Coordinates of C-alpha atoms in Angstrom, one line a residue:
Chain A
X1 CA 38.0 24.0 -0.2
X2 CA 35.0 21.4 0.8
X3 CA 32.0 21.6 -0.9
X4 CA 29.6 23.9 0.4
X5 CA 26.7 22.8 2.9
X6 CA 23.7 24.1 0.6
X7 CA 21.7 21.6 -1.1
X8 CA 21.7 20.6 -4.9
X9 CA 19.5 21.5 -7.2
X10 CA 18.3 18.0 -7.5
X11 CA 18.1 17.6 -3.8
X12 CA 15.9 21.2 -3.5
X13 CA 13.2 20.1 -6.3
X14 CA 12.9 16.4 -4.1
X15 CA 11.9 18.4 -1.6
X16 CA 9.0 20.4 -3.3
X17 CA 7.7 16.5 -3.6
X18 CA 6.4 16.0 -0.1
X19 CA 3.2 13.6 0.2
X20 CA 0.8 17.1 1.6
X21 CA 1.6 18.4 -2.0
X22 CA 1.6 15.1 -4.1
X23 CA -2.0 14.2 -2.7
X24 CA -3.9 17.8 -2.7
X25 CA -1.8 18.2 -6.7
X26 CA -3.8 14.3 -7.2
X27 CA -6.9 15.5 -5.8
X28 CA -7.1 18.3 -7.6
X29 CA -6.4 16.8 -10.9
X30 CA -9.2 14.2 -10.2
X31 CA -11.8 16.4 -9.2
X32 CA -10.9 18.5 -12.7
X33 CA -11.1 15.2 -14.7
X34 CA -14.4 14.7 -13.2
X35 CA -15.4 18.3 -14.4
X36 CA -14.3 17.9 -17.7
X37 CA -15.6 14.6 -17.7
X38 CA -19.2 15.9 -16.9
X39 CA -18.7 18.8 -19.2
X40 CA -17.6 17.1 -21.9
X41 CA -19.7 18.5 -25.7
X42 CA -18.9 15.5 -27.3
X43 CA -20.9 13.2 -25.3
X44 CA -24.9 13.2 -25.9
X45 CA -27.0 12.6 -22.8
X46 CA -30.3 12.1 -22.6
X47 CA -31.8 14.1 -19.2
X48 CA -32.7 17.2 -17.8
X49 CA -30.0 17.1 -15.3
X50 CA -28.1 20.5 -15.5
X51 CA -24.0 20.1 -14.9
X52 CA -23.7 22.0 -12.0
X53 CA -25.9 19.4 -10.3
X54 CA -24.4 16.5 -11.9
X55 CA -21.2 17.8 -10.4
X56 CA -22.7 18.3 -6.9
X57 CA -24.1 14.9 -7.4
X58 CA -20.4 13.6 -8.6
X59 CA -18.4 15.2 -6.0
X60 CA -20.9 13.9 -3.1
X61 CA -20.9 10.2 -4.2
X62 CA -17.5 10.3 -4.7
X63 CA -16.9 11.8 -1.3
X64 CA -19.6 8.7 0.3
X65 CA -17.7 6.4 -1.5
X66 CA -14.2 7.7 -0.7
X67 CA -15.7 7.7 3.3
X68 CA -17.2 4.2 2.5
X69 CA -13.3 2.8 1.0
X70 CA -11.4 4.4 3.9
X71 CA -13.9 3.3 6.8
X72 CA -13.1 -0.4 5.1
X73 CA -9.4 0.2 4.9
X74 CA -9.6 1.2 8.5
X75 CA -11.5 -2.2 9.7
X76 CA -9.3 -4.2 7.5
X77 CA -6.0 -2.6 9.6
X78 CA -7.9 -3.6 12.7
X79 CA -9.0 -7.5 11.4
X80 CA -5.8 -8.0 9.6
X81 CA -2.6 -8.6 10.6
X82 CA -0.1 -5.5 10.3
X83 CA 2.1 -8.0 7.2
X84 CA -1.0 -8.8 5.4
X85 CA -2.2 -5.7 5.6
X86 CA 0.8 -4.0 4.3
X87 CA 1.1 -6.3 1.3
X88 CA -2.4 -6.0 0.5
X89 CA -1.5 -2.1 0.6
X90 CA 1.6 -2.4 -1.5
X91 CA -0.5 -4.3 -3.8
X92 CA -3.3 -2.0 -4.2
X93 CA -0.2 1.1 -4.6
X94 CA 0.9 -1.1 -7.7
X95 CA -3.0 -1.3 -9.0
X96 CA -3.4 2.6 -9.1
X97 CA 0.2 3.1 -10.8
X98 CA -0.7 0.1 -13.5
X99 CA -4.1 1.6 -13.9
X100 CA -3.1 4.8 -15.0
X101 CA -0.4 4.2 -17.0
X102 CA -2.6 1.0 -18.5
X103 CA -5.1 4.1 -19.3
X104 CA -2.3 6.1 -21.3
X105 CA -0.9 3.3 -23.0
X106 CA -4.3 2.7 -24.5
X107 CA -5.3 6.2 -25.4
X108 CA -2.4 5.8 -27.8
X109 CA -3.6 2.4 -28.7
X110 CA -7.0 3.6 -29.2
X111 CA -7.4 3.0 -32.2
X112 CA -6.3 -0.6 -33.0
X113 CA -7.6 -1.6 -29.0
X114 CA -10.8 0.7 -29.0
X115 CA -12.1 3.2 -26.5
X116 CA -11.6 1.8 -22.6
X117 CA -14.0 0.7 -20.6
X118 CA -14.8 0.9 -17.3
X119 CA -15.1 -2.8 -17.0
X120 CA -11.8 -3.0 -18.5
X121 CA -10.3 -0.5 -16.1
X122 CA -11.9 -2.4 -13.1
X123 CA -10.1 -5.5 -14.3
X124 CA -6.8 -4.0 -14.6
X125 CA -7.0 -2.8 -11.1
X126 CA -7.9 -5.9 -9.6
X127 CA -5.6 -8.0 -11.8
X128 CA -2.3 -5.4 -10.7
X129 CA -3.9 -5.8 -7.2
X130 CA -3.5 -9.6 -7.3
X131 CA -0.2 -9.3 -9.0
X132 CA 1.0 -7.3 -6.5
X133 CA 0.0 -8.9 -3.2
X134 CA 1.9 -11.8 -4.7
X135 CA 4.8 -9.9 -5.8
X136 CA 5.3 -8.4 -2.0
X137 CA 4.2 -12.1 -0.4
X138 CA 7.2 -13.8 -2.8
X139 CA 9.4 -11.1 -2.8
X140 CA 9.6 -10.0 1.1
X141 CA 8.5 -5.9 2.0
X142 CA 12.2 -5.6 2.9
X143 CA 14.1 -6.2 -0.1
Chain B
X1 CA 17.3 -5.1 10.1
X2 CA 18.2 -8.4 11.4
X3 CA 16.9 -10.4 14.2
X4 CA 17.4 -13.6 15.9
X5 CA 13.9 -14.9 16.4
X6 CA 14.9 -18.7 14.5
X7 CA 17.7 -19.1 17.1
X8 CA 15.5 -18.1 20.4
X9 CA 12.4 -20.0 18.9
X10 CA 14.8 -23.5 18.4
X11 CA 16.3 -22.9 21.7
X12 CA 12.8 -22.8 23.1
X13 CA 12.0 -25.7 20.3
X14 CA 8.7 -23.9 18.9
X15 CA 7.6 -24.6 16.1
X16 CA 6.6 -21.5 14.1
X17 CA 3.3 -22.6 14.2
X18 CA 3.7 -22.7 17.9
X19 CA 5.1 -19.2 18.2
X20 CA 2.7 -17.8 16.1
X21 CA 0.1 -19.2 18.4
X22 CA 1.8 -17.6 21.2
X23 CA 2.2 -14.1 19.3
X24 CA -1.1 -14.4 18.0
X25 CA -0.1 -13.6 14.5
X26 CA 0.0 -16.1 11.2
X27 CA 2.7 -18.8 10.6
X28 CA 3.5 -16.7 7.9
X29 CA 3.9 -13.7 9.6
X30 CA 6.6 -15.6 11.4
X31 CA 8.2 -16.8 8.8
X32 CA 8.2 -13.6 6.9
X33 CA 9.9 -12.4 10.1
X34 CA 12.3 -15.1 10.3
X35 CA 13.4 -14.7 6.9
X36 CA 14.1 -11.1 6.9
X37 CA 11.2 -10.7 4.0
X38 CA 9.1 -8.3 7.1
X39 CA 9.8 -6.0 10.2
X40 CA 7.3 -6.4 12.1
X41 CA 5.4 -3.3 14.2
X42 CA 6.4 -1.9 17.0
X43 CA 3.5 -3.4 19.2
X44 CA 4.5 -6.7 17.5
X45 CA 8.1 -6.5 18.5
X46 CA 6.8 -5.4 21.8
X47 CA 4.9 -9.2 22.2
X48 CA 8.0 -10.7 21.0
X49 CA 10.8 -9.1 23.3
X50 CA 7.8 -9.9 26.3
X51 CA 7.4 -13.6 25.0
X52 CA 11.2 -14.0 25.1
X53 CA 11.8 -11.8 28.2
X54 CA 14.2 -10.1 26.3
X55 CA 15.0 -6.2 25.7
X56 CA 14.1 -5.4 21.8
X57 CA 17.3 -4.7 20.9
X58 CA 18.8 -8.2 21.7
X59 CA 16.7 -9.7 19.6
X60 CA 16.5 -7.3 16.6
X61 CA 19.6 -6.2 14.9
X62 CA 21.1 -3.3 12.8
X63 CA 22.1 -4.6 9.3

């Protein structure tokens, strides 16, 4: 008897991971972090900006900026060459990865390292960015 | 994928800057090419099979 022709297991839950999902799941999550990050008791604001418009106001300028990044992604795919441009997008696919996990490592870390900044988030990116242009120029996007 | 871009280029004896000029790309692109570390875009391989006069496929190879 040959094995039948169905799937594994393994093979079937691979497939629930196709990019549509992975990216609306991601966009989702972020626009909940943003939320709760609005939301959030703990932190004492001076204002009298009510949440729902802070969120409007969140969700809009993250929308212009998100336009603003992609519009720029586009002209640098029309000025660059197709290698650069692909290393440069490798290297910014490293950036997000390190940044996040970067972000959980510290929140266990938080209390010998301190809370995260923004500024040190920003560096982190930038730095992983660098690191992994050079990574894909040395290394080849081949191998 | 492999190609045979180094051998056509010396038996044309470009230099890679030369090539580059003619494909309008960056040394390094050609080199990257060259050295198997980059396959370039279809509209890229187009320029290089024209340059050559050559179909695509005798100059890019399955591994």
């Amino acid at each position: 008897m040959t094995a039948s022709g169905s799937p594994g297991i393994c093979r079937r839950f691979c497939r629930l991971f196709k990019p549509d999902r992975m990216f609306g799941f991601i966009l989702i999550v972020g626009m909940g972090l943003l939320a709760v990050s609005i939301f959030d008791p703990n932190e004492v604001r001076v204002g009298t900006v009510t949440p729902v418009v802070k969120i409007i106001g969140a969700a809009l300028l993250v929308l212009l900026i998100s336009y603003i990044a992609t519009y720029a992604a586009a002209l640098d795919r029309r000025k660059l060459e197709d290698y650069f441009f692909q290393m440069m997008a490798n290297g910014a696919i490293v950036a997000i990865i390190t940044a996040i996990f970067a972000n959980m490592v510290w929140l266990v870390f938080e209390t010998q390292l301190g809370t995260m900044s923004a500024d040190n988030l920003v560096a982190i990116l930038i730095t992983a960015w660098g690191f992994g242009y050079f990574f894909y120029r040395f290394r080849g996007l081949n191998t | 994928m492999k190609n045979r871009l180094k051998i056509l280029r010396a038996e044309r004896d470009w230099s890679q800057a030369g090539l580059a000029d003619r494909l309008k790309v960056s040394r390094q692109s050609v080199n990257a090419i060259e050295t198997g570390k980059y396959d370039p875009s279809l509209p890229l391989a187009f320029r290089i099979a024209d340059l050559f006069a050559l179909p695509i496929e005798e100059i890019f190879l399955r591994d």
